[in-house]
Coordinates of C-alpha atoms in Angstrom, one line a residue:
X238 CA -72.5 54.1 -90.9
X239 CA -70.7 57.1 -90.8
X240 CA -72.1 60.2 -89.3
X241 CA -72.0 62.3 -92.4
X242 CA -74.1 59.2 -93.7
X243 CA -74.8 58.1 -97.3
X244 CA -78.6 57.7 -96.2
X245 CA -81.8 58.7 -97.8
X246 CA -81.1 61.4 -100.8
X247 CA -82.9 64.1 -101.1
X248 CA -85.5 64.3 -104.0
X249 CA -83.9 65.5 -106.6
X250 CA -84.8 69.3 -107.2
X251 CA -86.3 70.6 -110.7
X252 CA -83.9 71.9 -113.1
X253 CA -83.0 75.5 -111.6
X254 CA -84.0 78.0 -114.0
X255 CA -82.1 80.8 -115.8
X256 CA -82.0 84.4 -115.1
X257 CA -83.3 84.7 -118.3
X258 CA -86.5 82.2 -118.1
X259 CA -87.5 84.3 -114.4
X260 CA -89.7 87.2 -114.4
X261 CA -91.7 88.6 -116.9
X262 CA -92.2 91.9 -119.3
X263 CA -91.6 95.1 -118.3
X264 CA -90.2 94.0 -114.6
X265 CA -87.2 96.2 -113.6
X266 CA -84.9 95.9 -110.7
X267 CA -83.4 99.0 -111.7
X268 CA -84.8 102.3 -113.3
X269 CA -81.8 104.4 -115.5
X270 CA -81.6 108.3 -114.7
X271 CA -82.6 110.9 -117.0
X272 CA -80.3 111.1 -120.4
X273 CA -77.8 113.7 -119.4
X274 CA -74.9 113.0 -121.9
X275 CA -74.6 116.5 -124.4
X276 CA -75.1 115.4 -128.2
X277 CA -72.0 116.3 -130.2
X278 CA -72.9 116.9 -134.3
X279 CA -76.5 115.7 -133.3
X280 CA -75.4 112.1 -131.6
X281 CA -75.2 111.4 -128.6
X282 CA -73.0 108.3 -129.3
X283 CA -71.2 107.7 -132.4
X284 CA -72.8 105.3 -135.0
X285 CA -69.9 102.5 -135.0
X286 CA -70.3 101.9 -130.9
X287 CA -73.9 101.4 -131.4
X288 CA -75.6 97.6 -131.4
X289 CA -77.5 97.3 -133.9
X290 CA -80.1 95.4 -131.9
X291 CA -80.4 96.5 -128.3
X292 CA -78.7 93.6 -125.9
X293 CA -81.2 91.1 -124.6
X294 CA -81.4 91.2 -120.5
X295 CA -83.7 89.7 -118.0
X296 CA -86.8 91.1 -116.7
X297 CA -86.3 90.6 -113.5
X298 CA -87.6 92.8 -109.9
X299 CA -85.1 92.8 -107.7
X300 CA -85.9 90.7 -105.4
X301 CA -85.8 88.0 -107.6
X302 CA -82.0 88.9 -108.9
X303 CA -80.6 89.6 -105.4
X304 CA -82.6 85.6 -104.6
X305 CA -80.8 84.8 -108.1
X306 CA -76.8 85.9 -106.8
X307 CA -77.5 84.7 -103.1
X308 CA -78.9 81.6 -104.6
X309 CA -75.6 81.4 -107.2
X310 CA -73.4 82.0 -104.2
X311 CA -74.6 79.2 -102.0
X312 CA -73.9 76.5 -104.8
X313 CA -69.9 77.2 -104.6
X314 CA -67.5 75.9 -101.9
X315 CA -65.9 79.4 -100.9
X316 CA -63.1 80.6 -98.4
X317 CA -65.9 82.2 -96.5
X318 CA -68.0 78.9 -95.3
X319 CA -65.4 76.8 -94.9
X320 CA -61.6 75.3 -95.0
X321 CA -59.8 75.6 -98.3
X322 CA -56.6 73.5 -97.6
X323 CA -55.4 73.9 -101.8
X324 CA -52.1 73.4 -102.2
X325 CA -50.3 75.9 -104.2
X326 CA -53.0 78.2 -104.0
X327 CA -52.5 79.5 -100.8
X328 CA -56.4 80.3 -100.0
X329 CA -56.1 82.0 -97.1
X330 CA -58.7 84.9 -95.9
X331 CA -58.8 88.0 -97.0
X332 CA -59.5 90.5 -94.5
X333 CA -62.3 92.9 -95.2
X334 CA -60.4 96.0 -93.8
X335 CA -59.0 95.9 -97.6
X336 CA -62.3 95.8 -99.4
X337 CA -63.5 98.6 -97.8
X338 CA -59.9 100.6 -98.8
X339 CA -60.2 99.5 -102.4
X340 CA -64.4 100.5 -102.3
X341 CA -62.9 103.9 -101.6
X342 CA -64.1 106.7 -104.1
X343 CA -60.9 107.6 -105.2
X344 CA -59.8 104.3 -106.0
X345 CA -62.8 102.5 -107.1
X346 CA -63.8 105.5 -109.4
X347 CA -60.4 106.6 -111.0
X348 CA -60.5 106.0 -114.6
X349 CA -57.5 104.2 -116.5
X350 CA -57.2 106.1 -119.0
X351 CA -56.6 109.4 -116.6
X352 CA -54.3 111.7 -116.4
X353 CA -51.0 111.1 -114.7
X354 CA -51.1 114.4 -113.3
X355 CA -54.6 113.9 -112.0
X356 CA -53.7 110.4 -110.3
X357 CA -51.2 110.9 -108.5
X358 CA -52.3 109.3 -105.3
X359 CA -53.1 106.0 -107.6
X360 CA -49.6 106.2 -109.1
X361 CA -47.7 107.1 -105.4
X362 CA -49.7 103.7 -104.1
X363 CA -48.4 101.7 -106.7
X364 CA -45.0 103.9 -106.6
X365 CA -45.0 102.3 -102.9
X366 CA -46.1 99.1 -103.4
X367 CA -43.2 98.7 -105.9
X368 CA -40.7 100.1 -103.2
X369 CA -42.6 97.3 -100.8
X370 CA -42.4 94.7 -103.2
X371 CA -38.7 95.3 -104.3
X372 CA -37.4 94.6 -100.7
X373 CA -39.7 91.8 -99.8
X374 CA -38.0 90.0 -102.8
X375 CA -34.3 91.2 -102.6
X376 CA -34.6 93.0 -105.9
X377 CA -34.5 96.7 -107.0
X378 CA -36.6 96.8 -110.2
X379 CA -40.5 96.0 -110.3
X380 CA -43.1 95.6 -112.5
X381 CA -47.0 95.6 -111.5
X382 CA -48.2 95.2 -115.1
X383 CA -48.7 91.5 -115.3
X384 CA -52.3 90.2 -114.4
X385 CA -51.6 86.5 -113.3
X386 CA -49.2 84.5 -111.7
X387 CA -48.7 82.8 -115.0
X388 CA -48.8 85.9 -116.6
X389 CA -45.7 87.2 -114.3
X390 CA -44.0 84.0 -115.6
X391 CA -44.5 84.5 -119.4
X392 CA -43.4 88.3 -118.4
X393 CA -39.8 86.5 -116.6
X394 CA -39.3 84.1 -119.4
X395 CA -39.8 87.4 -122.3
X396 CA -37.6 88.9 -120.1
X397 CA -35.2 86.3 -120.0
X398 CA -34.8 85.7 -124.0
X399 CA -34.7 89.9 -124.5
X400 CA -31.7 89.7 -122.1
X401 CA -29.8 87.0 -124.2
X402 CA -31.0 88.9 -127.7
X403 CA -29.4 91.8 -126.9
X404 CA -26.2 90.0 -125.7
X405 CA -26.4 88.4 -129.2
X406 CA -27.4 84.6 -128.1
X407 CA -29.6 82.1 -129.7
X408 CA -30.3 80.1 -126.2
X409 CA -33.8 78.2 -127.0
X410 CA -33.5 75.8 -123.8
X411 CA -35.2 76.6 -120.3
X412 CA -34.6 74.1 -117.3
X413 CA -37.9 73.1 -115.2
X414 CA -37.5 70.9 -111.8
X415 CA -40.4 68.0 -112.0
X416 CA -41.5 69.4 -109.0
X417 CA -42.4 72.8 -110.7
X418 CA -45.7 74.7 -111.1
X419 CA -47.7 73.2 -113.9
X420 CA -47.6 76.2 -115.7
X421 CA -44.2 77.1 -116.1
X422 CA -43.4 74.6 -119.2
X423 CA -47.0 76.0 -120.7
X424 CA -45.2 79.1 -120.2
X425 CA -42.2 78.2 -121.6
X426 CA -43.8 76.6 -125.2
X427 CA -46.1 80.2 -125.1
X428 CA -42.7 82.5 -125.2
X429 CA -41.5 80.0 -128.4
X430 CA -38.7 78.2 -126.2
X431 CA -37.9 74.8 -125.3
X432 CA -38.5 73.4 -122.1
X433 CA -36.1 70.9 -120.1
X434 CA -36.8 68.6 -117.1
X435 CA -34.5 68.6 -114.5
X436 CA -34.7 65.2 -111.7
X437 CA -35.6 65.7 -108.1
X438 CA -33.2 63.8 -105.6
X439 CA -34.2 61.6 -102.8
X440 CA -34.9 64.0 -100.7
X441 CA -37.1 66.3 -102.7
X442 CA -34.6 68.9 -104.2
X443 CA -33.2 69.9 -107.2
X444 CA -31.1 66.8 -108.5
X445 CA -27.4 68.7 -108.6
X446 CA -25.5 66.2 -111.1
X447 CA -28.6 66.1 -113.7
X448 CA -28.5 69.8 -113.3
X449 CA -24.8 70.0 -114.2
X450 CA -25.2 67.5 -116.9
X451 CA -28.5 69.3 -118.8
X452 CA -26.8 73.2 -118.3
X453 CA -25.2 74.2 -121.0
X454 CA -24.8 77.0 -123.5
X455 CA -28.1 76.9 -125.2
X456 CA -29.8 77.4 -121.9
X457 CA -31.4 80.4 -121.0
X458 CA -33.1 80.3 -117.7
X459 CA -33.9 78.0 -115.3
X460 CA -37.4 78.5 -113.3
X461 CA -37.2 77.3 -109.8
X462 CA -39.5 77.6 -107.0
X463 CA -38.3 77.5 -103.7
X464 CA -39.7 76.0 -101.3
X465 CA -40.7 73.9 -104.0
X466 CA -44.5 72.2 -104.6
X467 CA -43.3 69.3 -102.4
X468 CA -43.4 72.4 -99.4
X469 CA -39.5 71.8 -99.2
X470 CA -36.6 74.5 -98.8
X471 CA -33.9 73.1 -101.4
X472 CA -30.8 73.7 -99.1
X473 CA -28.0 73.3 -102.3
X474 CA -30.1 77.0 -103.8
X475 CA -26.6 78.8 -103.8
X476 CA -24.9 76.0 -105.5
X477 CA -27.4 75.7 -108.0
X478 CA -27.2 79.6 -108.3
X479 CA -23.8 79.0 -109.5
X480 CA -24.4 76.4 -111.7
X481 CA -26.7 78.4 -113.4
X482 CA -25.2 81.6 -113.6
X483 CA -21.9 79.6 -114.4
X484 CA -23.2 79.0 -117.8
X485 CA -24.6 82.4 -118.8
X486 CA -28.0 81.7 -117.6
X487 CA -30.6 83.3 -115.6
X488 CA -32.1 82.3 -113.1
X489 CA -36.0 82.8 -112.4
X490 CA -38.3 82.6 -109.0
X491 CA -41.8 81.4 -109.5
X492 CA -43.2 83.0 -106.1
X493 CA -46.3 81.1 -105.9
X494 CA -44.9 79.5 -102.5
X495 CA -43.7 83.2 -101.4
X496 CA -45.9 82.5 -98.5
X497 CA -43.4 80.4 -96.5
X498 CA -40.4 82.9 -96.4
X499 CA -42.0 86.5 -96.3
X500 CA -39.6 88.7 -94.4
X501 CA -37.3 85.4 -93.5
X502 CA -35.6 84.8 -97.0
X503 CA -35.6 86.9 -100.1
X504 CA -34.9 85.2 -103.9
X505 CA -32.5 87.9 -104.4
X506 CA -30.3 87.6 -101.7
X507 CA -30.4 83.7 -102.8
X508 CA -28.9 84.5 -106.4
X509 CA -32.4 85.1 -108.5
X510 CA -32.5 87.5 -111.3
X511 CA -36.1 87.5 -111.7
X512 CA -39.3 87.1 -109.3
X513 CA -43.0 87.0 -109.8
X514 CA -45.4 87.2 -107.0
X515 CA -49.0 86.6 -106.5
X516 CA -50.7 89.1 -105.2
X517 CA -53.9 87.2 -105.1
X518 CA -51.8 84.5 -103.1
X519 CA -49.6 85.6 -100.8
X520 CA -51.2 89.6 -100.1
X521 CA -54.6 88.6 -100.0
X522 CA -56.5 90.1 -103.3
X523 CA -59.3 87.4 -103.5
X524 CA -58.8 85.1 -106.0
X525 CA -61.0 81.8 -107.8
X526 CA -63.0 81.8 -110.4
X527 CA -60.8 83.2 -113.1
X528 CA -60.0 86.5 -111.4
X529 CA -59.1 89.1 -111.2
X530 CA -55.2 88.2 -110.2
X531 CA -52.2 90.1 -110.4
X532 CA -48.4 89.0 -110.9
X533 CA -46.0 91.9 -110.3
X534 CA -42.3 90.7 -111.3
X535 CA -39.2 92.1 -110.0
X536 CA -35.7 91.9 -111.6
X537 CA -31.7 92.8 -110.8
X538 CA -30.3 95.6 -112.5
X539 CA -29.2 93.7 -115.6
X540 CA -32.7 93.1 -116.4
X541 CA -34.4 96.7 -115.5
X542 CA -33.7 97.7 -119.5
X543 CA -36.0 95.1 -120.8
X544 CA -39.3 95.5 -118.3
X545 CA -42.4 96.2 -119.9
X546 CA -43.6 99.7 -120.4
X547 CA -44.8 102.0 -119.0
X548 CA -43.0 101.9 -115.7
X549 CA -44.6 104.3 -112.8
X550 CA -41.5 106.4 -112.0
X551 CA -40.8 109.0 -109.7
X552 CA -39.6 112.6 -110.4
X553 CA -37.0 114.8 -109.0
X554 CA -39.5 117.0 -108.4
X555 CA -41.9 114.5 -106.3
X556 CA -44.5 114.3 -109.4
X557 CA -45.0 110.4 -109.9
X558 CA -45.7 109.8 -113.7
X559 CA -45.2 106.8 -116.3
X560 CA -42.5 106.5 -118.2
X561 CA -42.6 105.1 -122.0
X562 CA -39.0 106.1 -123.4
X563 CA -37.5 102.7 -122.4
X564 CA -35.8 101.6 -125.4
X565 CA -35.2 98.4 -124.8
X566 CA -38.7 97.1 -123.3
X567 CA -40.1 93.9 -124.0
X568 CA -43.5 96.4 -124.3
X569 CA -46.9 96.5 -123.2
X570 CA -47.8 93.2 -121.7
X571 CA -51.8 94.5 -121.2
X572 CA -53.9 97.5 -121.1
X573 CA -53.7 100.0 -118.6
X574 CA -50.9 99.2 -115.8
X575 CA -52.8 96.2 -114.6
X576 CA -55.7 95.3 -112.2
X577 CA -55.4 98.1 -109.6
X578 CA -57.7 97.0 -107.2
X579 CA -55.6 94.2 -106.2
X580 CA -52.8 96.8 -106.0
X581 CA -54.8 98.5 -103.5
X582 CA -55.7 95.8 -101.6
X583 CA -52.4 94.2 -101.6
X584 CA -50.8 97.3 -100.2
X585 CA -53.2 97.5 -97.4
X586 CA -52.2 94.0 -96.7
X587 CA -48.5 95.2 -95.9
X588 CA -49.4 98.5 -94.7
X589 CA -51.3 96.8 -92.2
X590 CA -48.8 94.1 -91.1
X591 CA -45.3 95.6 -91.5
X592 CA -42.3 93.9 -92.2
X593 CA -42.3 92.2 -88.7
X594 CA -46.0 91.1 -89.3
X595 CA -45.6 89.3 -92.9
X596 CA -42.5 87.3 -91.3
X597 CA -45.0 86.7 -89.0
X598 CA -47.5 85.5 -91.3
X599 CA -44.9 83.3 -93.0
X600 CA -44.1 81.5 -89.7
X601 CA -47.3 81.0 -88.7
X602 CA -48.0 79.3 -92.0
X603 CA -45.3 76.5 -91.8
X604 CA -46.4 75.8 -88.5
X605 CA -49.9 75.4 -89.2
X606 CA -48.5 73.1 -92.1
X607 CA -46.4 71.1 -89.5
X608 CA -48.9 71.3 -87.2
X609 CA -51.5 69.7 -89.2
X610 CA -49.4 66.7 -90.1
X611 CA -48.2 65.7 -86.9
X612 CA -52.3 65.9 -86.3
X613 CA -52.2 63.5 -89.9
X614 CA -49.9 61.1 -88.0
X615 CA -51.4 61.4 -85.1
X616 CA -54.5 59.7 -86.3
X617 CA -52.6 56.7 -87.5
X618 CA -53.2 57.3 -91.0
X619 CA -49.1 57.1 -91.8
X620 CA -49.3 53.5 -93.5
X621 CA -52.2 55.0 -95.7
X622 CA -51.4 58.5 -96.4
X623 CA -47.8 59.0 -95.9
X624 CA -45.4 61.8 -96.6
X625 CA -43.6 61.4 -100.1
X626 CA -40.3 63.2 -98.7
X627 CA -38.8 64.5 -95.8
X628 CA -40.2 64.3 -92.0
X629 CA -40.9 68.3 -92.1
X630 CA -42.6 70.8 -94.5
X631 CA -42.6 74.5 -94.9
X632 CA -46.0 76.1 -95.8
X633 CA -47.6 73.2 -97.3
X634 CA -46.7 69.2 -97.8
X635 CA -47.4 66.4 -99.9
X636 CA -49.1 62.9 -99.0
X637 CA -49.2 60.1 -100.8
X638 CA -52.3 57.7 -101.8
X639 CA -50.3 55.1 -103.2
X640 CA -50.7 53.0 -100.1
X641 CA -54.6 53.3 -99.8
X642 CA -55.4 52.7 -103.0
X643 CA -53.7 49.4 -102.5
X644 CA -54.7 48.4 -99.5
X645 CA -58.8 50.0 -99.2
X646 CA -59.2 50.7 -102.6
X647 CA -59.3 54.5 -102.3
X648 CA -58.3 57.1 -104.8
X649 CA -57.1 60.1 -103.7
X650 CA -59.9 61.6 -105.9
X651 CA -62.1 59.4 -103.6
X652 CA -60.7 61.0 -100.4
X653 CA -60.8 64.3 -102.1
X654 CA -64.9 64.2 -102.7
X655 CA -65.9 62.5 -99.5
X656 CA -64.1 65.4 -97.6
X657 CA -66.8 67.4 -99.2
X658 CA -69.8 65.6 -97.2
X659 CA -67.4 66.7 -94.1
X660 CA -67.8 70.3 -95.3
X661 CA -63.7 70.7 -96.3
X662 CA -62.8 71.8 -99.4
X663 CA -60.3 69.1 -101.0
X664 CA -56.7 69.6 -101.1
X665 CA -54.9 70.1 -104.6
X666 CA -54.9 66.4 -105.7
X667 CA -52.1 64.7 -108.6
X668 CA -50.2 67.5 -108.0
X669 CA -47.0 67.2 -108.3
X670 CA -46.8 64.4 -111.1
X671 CA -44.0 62.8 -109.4
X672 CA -45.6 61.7 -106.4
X673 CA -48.2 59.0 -106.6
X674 CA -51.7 59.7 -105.6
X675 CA -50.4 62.6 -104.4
X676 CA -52.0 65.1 -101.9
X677 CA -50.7 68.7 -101.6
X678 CA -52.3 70.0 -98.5
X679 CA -51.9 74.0 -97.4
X680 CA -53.6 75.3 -94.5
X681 CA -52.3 78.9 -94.2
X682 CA -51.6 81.1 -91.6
X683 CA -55.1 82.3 -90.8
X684 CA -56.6 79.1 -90.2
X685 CA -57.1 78.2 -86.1
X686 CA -56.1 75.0 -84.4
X687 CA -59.8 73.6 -83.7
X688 CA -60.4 73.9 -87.5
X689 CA -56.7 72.0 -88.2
X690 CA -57.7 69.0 -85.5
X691 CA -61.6 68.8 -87.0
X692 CA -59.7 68.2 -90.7
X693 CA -57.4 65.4 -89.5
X694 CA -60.1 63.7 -87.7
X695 CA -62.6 63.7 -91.0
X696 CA -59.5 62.2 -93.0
X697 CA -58.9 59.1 -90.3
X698 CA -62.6 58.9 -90.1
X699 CA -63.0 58.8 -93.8
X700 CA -59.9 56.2 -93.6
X701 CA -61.8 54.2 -91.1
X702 CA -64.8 54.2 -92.7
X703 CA -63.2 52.5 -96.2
X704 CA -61.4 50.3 -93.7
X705 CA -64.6 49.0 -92.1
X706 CA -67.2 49.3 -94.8
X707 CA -65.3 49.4 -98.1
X708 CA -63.9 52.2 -100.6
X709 CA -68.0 52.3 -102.2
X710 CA -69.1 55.1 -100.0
X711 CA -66.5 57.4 -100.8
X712 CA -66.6 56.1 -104.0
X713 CA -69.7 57.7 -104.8
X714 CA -68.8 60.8 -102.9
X715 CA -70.2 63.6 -102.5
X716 CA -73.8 63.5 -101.2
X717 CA -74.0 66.8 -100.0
X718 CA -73.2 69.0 -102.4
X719 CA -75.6 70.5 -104.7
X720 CA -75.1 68.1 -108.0
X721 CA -73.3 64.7 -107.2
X722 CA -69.9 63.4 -108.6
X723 CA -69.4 65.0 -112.4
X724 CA -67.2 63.6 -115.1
X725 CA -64.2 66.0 -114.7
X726 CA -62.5 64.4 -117.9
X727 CA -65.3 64.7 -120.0
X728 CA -66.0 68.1 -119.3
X729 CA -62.7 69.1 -119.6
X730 CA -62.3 67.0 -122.8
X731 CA -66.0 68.7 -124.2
X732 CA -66.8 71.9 -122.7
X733 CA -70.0 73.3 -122.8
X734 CA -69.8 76.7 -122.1
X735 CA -73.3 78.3 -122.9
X736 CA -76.3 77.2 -122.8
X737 CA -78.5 77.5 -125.5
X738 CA -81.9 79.6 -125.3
X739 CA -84.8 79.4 -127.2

C-alpha cells in the first residue's frame, strides 16, 4: 500500500456551518466610533444611497470570525503550504517585503478619485513603472489600465481593430496558434471579430506554410505567445514577423509566459506591436481566487494614438498628471486607472531586483523547468509520461498521459488528484488541446531543488503504485483533502453560487 495510504477515512465531519447560523444576538466583534460625519440640509447621507432595510450581518465575537477566516483558509491549497507547479499561471511566491510597501499609508489610503495634484507620488510610481515596463518589453507606450491578463488582451485586440478603422479597413479575421492561451479566441469573439486557427509543426511552433496560406487582407492581428504554452521558444518569430506585417497586420504578444525571457529577449525587439503582461504573474501581485490582477499593455508608436484614456503623463514642469485629450482613444476600459495595489507591489518587485535580477529570475526559471524533467526521466516514467515535443523547455513543459492511460489505466485527471494526498498542488491538466492527456507543469524560479526531487518521486511513486495495484486508488483520489473528488463538469455545467438561508 502506498504510504500516503487509502486506509481507514476519517468520520465524516458535520456539515460546517455558516457565518451566518454562528453566534447569537447582540454579539459584536467590532464596536463603530462615535457618528462624526457633519449633516448637510439636515442628512447626514442622502436619501437615494440609503437601504431601505439595514443589511443583514452575522452576530459574531471575534473570536469566532478570526476561527471562521483561519478555519476558511485552511480548506484551500495555497502557494503558502505548498508546491503550486500550474502551468501558465506562473504561481510563484510573492515576497512579503511588497505587502508591507503596498500596506503603506500613503498607498493603501489614497483615494481614487483624488486629486492629481495631491497624488503625485501614486502617479510618479506608476509614471515609473510604465518607464520600467516599456523597456522590459521593447516598447515605448504603456498602459496600466487593464485589470486582467485577459483584460490586457481584449485591450490589444480593441487596439488592434481602432488601428485598421482609422486606416479605413474592414479586417474581421484574427490568427490564433492551437497552442495559444485559452482565452485569446474568447477574446477575440468579445471584441466582435473572427478568430482563425493557425497549425503547430512538428516541433512545436508556429506552422510557417499554414501561416502563409490563412494571412491575408482581411486579417487584422495575429496573437502569439512566445515561448508558447508548450514552454517552447518558436525560433522562425522574425519570419513570422514578416509574414505578418507583410500583409498589413499587427502583430500581438500574449505575455503570460513573460517569465522565461525577462531581461533576455524583449517582444519588441522581436517585431511585436502590442504586449500585455501579468503583473499578478510574472511581478508577483498575488493572484487566485478571481483577483485582484492587473494586465498593463504596451504598444509601438503607431499604436500610442489609440490607448485608452487617461494616460499618466509627465509635465515639462515635473508635475505628473492624467491626460484625457487623446482624440483617438479606444476610451476608458474601467474605473479609476486600474488596481493600484498591484502597481505597487509590482514595482517593488523590480525595484528590488534590477534589470540584472529579473534576467536572473528568468534563468532560474527555465532551469528549474529543465531541471525538474530530467528529475521526470530520471524516475523512469518516460514510457508513461513523456514529453509531447522537443528534448528541452523554457519556463515550463508539457507531458503527455496518452501512454498511461493505455497502459495503467490512468487519467491525467487521475494523476492530477492523487498528487493531492502527496500534498502537491496539480499541474494545469488538458491544457493545451493539442496534446493528449496533456500535462503543463511550471515550477518557477523560487521553488528549491529538495522540493523539485520530492515532486518527481511522488509522480513515479504514484506511477508505481497504478503499476502494482491498479489505476483504483488514484481513481478515487483524493483522500486528504477536506471534501473528496467533486463533479467538476456538473458544477461547471449547474453552478450553485449561493446558498440559500432561511
Amino acid at each position: 500500500m502506498s504510504s500516503t495510504t487509502t486506509g481507514e477515512l476519517p468520520l465524516q465531519r458535520e456539515r460546517a456551518r455558516t457565518i451566518f447560523e454562528k453566534g447569537a444576538p447582540g454579539r459584536r466583534a467590532f464596536v463603530c466610533p462615535e457618528w462624526d460625519v457633519p449633516q448637510v440640509n439636515g442628512e447626514a447621507l442622502p436619501e437615494r444611497f440609503r437601504r431601505r432595510e439595514p443589511p443583514r450581518l452575522p452576530e459574531v465575537s471575534e473570536p469566532e470570525i478570526v476561527r471562521h477566516y483561519v478555519g476558511l483558509s485552511k480548506r484551500n491549497f495555497d502557494l503558502d503550504s505548498g508546491f503550486y507547479p500550474l502551468g501558465s499561471c506562473t504561481m510563484k511566491h510573492n515576497p512579503r517585503l511588497h505587502e508591507r510597501v503596498a500596506a503603506l499609508p500613503g498607498h493603501a489610503r489614497l483615494h481614487p478619485l483624488q486629486d492629481p495634484e495631491r497624488a503625485q507620488g501614486a502617479l510618479e510610481l506608476m509614471w515609473n513603472l510604465q518607464q520600467a515596463l516599456a523597456e522590459i518589453s521593447g516598447l515605448p507606450h504603456v498602459s496600466l489600465q487593464p485589470s486582467a491578463g485577459s483584460h490586457g488582451e481584449l485591450a490589444g485586440v480593441l487596439l488592434t481593430r481602432a488601428y485598421h478603422e482609422d486606416r479605413g479597413e474592414t479586417r474581421h479575421k484574427v490568427l490564433a496558434p492551437d497552442t495559444s492561451h485559452g482565452t485569446n479566441p474568447a477574446t477575440v469573439t468579445m471584441a466582435g471579430l473572427e478568430v482563425v486557427k493557425v497549425a503547430t509543426n512538428s516541433d512545436g511552433g508556429v506552422d510557417l506554410d499554414d501561416l502563409r496560406a490563412k494571412a491575408d487582407a482581411d486579417v487584422a492581428c495575429l496573437m502569439l505567445t512566445n515561448p508558447n504554452t508548450l514552454g517552447l521558444f518558436d525560433p522562425n518569430i522574425e519570419e513570422i514577423a514578416q509574414i505578418v506585417h507583410g500583409v498589413g497586420a499587427t502583430l500581438y504578444y500574449d505575455g503570460a509566459n513573460l517569465n522565461a525571457v525577462m531581461g533576455l529577449s524583449r517582444p519588441g525587439d522581436m517585431g511585436f506591436d502590442i504586449v500585455h503582461f501579468n503583473l499578478h504573474k510574472s511581478f508577483t501581485q498575488p493572484h487566485g481566487g478571481g483577483g485582484p490582477g492587473s494586465g498593463p499593455i504596451a504598444v509601438s508608436d503607431r499604436i500610442a494614438p489609440f490607448l485608452p484614456r487617461p494616460l499618466v503623463v509627465l509635465g515639462d514642469d515635473g508635475v505628473f498628471d492624467l491626460d484625457f485629450d487623446r482624440e483617438q482613444s479606444i476610451g476608458r476600459l474601467r474605473g479609476f486607472q486600474g488596481n493600484y495595489g498591484c502597481f505597487v507591489r509590482s514595482y517593488a518587485y523590480i525595484c528590488s531586483l534590477g534589470g540584472d535580477g529579473l534576467r536572473d529570475a528568468s534563468e532560474t526559471a527555465v532551469l528549474n523547468a529543465n531541471y525538474l524533467l530530467a528529475r521526470l526521466r530520471e524516475q523512469d516514467i518516460g514510457e508513461y509520461l513523456p514529453l509531447a515535443y522537443g528534448e528541452l523547455c523554457l519556463h515550463e513543459f508539457v507531458l503527455s498521459g496518452g501512454p498511461m492511460k493505455k497502459a495503467l489505466g490512468l487519467r491525467t485527471l487521475d494523476l492530477a488528484k492523487r498528487l493531492l494526498d502527496h500534498g502537491f498542488h496539480p499541474p494545469t491538466v488538458y491544457f493545451p488541446l493539442l496534446v493528449e492527456e496533456a500535462l503543463m507543469v511550471e515550477p518557477t524560479e523560487t521553488e528549491t531543488r529538495e522540493t523539485l526531487d520530492a515532486f518527481a518521486a511522488a509522480i513515479a511513486e504514484i506511477l508505481r503504485e497504478a503499476a502494482d495495484e491498479g489505476p483504483e486508488i488514484a481513481q478515487n483520489a483524493p483522500y486528504t483533502t477536506p471534501v473528496r473528488r467533486l463533479d467538476e463538469v456538473g458544477a461547471a455545467k449547474n453552478p450553485v453560487i449561493r446558498q440559500a438561508l432561511s
